[in-house]
PDB file of C-alpha atoms in Angstrom:
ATOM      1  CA  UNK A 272     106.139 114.003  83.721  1.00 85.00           C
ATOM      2  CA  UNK A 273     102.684 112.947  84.957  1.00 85.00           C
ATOM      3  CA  UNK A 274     100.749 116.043  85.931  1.00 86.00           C
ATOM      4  CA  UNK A 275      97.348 113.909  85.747  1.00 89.00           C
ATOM      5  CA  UNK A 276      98.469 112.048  88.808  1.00 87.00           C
ATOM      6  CA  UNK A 277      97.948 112.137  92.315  1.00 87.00           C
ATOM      7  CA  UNK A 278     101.095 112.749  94.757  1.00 86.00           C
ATOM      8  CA  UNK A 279     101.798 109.403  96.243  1.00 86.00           C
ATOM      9  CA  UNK A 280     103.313 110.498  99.638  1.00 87.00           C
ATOM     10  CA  UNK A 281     104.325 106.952 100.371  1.00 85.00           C
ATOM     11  CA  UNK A 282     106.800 106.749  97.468  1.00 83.00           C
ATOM     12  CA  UNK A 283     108.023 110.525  96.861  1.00 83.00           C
ATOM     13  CA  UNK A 284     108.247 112.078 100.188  1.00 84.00           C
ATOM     14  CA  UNK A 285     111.486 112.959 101.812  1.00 85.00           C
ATOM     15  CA  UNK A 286     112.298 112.099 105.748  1.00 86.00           C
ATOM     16  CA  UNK A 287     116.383 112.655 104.566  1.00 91.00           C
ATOM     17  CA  UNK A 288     116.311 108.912 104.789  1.00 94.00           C
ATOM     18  CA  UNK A 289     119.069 108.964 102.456  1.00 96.00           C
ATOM     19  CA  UNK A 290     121.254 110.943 105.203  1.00 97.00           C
ATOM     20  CA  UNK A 291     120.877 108.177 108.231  1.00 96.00           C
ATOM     21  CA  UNK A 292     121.264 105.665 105.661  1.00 97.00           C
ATOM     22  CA  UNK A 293     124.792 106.941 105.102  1.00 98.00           C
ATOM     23  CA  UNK A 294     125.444 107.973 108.864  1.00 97.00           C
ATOM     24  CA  UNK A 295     124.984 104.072 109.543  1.00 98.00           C
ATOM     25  CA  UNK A 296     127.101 102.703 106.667  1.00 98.00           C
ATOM     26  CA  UNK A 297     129.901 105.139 107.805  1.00 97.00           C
ATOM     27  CA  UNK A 298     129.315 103.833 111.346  1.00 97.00           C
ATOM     28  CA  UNK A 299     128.422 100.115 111.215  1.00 98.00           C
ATOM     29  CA  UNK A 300     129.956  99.251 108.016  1.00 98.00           C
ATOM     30  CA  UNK A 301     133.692 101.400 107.573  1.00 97.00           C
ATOM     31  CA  UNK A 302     135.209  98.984 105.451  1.00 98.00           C
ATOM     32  CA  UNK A 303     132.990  99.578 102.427  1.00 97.00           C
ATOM     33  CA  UNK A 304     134.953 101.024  98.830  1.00 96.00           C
ATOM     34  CA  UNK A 305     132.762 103.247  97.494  1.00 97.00           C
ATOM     35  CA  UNK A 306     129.033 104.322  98.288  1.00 98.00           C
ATOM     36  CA  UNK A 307     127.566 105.204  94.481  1.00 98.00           C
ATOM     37  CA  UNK A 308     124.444 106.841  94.764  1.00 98.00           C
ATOM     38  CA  UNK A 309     122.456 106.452  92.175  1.00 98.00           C
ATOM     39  CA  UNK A 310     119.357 108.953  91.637  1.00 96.00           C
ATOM     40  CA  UNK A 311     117.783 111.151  89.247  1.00 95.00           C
ATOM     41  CA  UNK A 312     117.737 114.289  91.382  1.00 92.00           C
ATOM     42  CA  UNK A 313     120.118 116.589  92.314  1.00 92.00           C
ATOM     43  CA  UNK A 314     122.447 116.396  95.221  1.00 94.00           C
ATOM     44  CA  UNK A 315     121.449 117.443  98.428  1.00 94.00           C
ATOM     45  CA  UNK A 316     123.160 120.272  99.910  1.00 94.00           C
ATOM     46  CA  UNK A 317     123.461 118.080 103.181  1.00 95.00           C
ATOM     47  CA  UNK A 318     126.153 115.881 101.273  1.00 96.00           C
ATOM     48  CA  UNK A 319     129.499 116.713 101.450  1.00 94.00           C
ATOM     49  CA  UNK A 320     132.114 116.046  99.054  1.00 95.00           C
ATOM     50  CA  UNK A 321     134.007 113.333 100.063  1.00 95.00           C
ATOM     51  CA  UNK A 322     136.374 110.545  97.823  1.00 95.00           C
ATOM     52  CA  UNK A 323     134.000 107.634  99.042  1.00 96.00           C
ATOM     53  CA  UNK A 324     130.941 108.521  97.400  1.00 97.00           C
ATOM     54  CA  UNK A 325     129.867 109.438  93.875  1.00 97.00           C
ATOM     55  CA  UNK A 326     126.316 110.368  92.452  1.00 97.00           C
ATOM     56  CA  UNK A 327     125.233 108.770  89.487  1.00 98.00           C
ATOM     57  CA  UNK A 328     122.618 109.926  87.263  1.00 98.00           C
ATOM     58  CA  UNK A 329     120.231 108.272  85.598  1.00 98.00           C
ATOM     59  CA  UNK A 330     121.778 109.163  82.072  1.00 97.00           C
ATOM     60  CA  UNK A 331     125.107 107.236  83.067  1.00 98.00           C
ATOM     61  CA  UNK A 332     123.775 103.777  83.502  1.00 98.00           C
ATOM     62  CA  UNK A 333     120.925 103.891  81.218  1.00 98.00           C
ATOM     63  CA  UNK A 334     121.500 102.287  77.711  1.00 97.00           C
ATOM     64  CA  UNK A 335     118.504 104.072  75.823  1.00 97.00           C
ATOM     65  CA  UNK A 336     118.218 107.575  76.679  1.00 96.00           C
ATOM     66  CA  UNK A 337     114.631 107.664  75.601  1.00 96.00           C
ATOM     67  CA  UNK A 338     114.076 105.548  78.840  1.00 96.00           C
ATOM     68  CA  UNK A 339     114.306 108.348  80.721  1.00 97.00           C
ATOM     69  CA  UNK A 340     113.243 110.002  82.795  1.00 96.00           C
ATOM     70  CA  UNK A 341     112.045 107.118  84.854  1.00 96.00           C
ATOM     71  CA  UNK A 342     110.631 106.803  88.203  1.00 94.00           C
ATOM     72  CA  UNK A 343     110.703 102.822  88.457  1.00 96.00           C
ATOM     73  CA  UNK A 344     112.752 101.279  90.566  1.00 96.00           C
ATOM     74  CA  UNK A 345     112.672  98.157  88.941  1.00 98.00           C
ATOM     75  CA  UNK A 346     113.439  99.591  85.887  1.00 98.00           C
ATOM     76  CA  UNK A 347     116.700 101.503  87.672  1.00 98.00           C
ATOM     77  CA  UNK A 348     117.648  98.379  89.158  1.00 98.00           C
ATOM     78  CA  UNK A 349     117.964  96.545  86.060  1.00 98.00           C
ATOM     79  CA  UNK A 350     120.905  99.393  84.981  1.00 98.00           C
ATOM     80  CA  UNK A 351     122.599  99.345  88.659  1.00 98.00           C
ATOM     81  CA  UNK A 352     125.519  96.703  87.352  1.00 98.00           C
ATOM     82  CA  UNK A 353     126.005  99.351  84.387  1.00 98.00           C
ATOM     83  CA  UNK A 354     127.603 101.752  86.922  1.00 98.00           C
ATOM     84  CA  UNK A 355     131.052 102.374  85.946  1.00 97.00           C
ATOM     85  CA  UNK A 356     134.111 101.231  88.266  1.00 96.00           C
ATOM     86  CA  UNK A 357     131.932  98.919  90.226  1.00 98.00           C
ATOM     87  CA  UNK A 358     133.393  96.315  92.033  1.00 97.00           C
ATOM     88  CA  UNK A 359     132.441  92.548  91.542  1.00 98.00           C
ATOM     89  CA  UNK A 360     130.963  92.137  94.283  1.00 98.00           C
ATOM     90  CA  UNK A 361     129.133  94.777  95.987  1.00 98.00           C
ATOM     91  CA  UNK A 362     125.934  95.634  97.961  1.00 98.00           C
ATOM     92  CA  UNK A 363     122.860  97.171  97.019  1.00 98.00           C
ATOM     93  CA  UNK A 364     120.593  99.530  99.595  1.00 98.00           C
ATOM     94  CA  UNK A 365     117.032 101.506  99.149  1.00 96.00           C
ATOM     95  CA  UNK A 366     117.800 104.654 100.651  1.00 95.00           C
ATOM     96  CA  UNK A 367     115.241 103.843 103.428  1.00 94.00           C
ATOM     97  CA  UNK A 368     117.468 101.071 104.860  1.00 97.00           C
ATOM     98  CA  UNK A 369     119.862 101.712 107.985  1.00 96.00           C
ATOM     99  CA  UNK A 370     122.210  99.301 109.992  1.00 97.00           C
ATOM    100  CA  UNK A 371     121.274  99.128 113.290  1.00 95.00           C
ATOM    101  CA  UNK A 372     124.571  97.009 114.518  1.00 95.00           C
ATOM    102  CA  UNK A 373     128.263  96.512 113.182  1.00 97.00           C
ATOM    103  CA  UNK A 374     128.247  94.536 110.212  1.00 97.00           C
ATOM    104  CA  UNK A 375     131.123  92.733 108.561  1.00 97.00           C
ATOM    105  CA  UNK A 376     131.284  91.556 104.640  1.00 98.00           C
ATOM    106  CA  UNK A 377     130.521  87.923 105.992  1.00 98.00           C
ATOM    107  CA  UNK A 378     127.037  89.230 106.400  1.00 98.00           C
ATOM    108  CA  UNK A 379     127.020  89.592 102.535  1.00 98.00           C
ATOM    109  CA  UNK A 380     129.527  87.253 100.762  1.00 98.00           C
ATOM    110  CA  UNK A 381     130.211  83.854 102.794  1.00 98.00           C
ATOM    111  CA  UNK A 382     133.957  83.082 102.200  1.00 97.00           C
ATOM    112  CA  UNK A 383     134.109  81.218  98.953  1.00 97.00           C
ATOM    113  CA  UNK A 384     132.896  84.702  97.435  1.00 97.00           C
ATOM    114  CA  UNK A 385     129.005  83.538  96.773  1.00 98.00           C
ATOM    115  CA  UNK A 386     126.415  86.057  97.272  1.00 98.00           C
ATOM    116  CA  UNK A 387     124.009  85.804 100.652  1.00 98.00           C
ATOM    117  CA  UNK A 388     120.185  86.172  99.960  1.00 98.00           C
ATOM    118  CA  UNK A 389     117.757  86.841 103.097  1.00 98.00           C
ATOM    119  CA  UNK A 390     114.082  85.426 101.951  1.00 97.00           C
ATOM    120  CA  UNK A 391     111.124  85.527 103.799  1.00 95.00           C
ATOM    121  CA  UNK A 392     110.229  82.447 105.537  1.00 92.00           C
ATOM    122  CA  UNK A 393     106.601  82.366 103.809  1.00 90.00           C
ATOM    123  CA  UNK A 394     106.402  82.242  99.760  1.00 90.00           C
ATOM    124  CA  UNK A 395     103.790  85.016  98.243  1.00 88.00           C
ATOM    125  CA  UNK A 396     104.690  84.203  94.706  1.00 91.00           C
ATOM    126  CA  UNK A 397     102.981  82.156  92.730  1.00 81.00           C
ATOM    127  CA  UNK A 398     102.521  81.423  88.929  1.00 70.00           C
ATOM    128  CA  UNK A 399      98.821  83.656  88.297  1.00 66.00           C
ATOM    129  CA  UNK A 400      97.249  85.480  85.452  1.00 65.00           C
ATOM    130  CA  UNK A 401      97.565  89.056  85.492  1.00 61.00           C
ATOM    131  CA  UNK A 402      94.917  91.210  88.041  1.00 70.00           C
ATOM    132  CA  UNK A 403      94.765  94.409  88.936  1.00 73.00           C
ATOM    133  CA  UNK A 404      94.394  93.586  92.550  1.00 80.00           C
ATOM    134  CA  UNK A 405      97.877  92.247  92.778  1.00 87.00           C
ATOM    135  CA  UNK A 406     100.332  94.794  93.977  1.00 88.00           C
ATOM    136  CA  UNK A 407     103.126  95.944  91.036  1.00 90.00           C
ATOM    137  CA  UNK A 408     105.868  95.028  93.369  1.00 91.00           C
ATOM    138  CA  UNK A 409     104.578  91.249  93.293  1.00 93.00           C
ATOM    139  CA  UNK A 410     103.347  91.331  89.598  1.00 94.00           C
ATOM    140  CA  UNK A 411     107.294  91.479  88.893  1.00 96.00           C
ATOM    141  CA  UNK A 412     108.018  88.883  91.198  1.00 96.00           C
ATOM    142  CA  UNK A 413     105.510  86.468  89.155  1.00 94.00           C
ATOM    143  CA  UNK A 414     107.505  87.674  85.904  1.00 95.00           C
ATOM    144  CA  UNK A 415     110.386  86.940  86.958  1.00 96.00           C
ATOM    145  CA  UNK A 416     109.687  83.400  88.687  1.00 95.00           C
ATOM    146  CA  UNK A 417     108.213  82.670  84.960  1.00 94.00           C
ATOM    147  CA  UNK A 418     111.468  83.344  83.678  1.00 96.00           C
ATOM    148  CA  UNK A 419     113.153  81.144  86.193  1.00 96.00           C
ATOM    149  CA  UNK A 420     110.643  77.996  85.532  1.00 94.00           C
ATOM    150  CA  UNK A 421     111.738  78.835  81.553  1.00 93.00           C
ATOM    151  CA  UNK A 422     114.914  76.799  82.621  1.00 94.00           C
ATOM    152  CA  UNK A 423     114.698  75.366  85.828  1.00 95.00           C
ATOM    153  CA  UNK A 424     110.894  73.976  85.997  1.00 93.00           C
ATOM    154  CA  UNK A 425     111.073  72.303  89.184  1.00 93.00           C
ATOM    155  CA  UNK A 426     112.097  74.981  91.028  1.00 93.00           C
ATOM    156  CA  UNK A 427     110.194  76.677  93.676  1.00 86.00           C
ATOM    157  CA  UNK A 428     111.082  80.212  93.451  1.00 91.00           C
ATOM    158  CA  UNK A 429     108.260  81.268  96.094  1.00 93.00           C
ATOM    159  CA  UNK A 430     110.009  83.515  98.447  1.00 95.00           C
ATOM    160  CA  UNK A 431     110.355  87.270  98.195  1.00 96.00           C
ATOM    161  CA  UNK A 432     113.901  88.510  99.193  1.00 97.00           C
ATOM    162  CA  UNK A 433     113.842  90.667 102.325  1.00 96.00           C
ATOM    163  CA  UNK A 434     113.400  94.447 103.018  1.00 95.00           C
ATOM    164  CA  UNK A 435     117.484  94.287 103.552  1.00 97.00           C
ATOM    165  CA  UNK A 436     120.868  95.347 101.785  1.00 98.00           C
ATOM    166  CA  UNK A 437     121.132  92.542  98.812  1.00 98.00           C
ATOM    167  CA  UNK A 438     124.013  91.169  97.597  1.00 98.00           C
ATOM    168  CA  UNK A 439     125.245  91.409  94.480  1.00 98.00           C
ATOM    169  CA  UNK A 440     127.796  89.642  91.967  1.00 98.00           C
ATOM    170  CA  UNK A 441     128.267  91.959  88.508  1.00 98.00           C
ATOM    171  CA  UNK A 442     128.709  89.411  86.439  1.00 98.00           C
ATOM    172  CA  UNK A 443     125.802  87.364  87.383  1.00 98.00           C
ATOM    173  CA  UNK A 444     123.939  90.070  86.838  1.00 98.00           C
ATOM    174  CA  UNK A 445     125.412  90.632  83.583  1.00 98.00           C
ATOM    175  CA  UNK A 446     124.537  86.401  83.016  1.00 98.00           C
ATOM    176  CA  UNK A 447     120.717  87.392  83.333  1.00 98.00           C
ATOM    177  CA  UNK A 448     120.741  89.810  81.250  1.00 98.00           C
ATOM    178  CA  UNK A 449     121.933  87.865  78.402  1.00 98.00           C
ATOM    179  CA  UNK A 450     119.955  85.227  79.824  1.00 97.00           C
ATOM    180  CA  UNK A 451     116.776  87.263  79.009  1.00 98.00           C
ATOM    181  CA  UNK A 452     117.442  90.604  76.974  1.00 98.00           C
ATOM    182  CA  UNK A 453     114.057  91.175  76.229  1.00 98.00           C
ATOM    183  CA  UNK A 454     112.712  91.429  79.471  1.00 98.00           C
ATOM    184  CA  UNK A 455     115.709  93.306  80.691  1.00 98.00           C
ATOM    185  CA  UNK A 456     114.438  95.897  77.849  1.00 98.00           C
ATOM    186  CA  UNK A 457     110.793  96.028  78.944  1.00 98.00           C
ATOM    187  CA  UNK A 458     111.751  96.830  82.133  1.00 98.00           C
ATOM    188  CA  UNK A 459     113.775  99.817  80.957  1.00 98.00           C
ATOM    189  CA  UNK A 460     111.668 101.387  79.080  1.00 97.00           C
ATOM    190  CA  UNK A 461     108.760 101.521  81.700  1.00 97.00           C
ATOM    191  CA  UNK A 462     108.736 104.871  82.710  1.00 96.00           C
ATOM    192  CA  UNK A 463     106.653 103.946  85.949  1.00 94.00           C
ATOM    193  CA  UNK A 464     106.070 100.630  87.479  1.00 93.00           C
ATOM    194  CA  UNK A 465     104.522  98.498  84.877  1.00 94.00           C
ATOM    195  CA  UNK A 466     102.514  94.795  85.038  1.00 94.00           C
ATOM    196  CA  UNK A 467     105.325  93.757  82.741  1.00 95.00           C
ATOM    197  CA  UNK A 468     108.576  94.225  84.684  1.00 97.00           C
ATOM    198  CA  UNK A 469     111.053  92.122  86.097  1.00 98.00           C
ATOM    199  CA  UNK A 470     111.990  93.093  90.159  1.00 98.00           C
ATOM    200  CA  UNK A 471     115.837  91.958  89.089  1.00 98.00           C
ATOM    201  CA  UNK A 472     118.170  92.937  92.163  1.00 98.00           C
ATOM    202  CA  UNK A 473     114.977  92.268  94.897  1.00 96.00           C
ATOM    203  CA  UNK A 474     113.814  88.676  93.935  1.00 97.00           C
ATOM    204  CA  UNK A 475     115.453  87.285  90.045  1.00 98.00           C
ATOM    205  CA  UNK A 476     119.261  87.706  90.925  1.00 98.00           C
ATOM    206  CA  UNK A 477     119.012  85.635  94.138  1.00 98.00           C
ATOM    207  CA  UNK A 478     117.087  82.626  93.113  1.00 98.00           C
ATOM    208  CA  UNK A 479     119.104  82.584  90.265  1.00 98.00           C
ATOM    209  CA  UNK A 480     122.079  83.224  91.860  1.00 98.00           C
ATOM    210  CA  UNK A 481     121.080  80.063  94.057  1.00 98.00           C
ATOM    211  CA  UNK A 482     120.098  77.852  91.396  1.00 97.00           C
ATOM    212  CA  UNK A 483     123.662  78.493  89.719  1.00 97.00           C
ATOM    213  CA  UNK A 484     125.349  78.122  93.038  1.00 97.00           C
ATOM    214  CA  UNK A 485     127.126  81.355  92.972  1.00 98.00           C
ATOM    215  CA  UNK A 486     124.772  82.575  96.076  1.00 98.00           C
ATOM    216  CA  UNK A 487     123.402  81.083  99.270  1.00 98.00           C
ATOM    217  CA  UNK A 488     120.535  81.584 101.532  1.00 97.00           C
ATOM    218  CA  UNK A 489     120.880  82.716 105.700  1.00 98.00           C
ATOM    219  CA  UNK A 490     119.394  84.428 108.213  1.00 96.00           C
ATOM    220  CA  UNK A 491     119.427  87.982 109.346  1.00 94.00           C
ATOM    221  CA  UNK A 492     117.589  90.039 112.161  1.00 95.00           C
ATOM    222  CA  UNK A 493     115.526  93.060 110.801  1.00 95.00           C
ATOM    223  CA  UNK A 494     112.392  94.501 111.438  1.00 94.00           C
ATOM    224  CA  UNK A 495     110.463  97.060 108.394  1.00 93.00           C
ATOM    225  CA  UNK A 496     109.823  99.808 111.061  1.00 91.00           C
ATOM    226  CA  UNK A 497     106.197 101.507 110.324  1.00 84.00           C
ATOM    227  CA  UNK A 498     104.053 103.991 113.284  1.00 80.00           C
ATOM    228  CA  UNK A 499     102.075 100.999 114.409  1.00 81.00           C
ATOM    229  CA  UNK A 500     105.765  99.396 115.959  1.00 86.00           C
ATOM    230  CA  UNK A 501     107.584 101.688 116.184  1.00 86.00           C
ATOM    231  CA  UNK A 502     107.904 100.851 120.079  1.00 88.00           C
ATOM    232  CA  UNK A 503     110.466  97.603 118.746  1.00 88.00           C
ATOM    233  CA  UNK A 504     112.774 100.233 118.296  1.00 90.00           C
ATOM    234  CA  UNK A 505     112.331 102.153 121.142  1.00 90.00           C
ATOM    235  CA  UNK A 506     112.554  99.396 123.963  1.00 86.00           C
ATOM    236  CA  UNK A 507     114.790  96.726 125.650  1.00 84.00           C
ATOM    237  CA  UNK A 508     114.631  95.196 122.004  1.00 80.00           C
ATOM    238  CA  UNK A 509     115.872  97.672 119.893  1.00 81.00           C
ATOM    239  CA  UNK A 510     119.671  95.872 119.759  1.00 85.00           C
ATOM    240  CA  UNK A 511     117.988  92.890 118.369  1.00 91.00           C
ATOM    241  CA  UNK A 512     117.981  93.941 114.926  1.00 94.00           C
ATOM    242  CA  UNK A 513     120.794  94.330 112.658  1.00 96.00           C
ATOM    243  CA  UNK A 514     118.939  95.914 109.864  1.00 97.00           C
ATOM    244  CA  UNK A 515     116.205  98.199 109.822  1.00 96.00           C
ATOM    245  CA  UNK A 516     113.918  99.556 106.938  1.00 95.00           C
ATOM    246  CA  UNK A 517     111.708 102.796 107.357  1.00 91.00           C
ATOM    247  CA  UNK A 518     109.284 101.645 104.587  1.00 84.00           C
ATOM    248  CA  UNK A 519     105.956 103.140 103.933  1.00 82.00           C
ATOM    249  CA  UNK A 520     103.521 101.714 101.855  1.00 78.00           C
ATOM    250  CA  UNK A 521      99.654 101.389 102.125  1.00 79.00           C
ATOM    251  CA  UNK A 522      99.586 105.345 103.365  1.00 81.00           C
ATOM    252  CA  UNK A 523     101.322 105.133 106.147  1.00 80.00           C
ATOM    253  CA  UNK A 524     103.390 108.405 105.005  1.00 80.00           C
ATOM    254  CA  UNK A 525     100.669 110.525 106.409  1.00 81.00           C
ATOM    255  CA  UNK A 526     100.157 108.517 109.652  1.00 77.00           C
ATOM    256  CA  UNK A 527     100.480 109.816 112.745  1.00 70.00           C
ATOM    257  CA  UNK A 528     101.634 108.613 116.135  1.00 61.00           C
ATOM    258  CA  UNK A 529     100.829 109.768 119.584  1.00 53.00           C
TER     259      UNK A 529
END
């Protein structure tokens, strides 16, 4: 789709993350429905039929077919409460996140059925103009906290959600989009990550969520595992961390540890 450029090995290649992804839910987390996964490729040969999970393509959850194809996550995240037969409540994972330790659905939904969001303990999002030296992922985190300060001025919607499973009500989800249609349809129909989008499921949904008081805020242990630490995970420590997330970014794909 875009022949003029360059391979970015940090977003596109494969490490079959998306097979010890699914090895942990199956392990740490049996009690889960279904497992949709939702992907505009084909399905590995690795993956076994089985009842509990169901591949989704692109062209089921996306409302304008001239969207696609797409290769933006944000814009694929806006769709993800379009997937038919999804539960109210479910759970959202990058295919590059494992559990490390059992988990329970109190680790996601506290008991009156609200949402939990994990921020960051230091806010990186601020109301800027537009530069090209700001990454895209935090571009749509300043869109979207402009959208929040629409309605709720005073506000601080600072924090970026972290690098773990998020949380996720349908029909909140369905409440922002009605909330702001337009940006929901910019989103969509950028084909690759664009200064215009909205990072919905990863920073909008949970400071609305809060803000409504259908979600709350904890803590979690995790650790975004990269070659420069990998030794956390190899030591005394490794237990410590419930969730771990085998992220690359700024070219660590092609790193290489001794």
């Amino acid at each position: 789709s875009f022949p003029e450029d360059e391979f970015d090995p940090d977003r596109y290649t494969s490490n079959d993350e998306l097979k010890y992804s699914l090895r942990s839910l199956n392990k740490y987390a049996p009690w889960l429905n279904k497992i949709y996964i939702v992907s505009n490729c084909a399905r590995p040969e690795w993956l076994s039929e089985h009842h509990k999970i169901i591949w989704v393509d692109h062209s089921e959850i996306f409302p304008d077919p001239e969207s696609l194809p797409t290769f933006n996550s944000h814009s694929i995240e806006s769709c993800l409460h379009r997937i038919k037969e999804l539960s109210e409540q479910f759970i959202y994972l990058n295919d590059d996140f494992i559990l490390s330790q059992p988990c329970l659905p109190s680790d996601f939904f506290d008991e009156a059925g609200r949402s939990i969001s994990y921020f960051e303990p230091y806010g990186m999002v601020y109301l800027r103009e537009f530069s090209e030296e700001v990454p895209d992922y935090l571009l749509a985190a300043m869109n979207s906290n402009r959208l929040i300060k629409e309605y709720y001025p005073e506000y601080d919607s600072k924090y970026l959600h972290r690098h773990v499973p998020y949380a996720l009500r349908k029909s909140v989800l369905e409440e922002i989009e009605s909330t702001y249609p337009e940006s929901f349809s910019i989103t969509r129909s950028a084909k690759v990550r664009s200064p215009n989008d909205i990072n919905l499921t990863s920073f909008l949904y949970h400071h609305y969520s809060y803000i409504k008081g259908t979600g709350v805020k904890s803590e979690l242990s995790s650790l975004i595992v990269r070659p420069n630490n990998i030794k956390s995970i190899l030591s005394k420590d490794a237990y410590k961390y419930k969730i771990l997330c085998f992220n690359d970014g700024n070219g660590s794909a092609e790193d290489i540890v001794y």
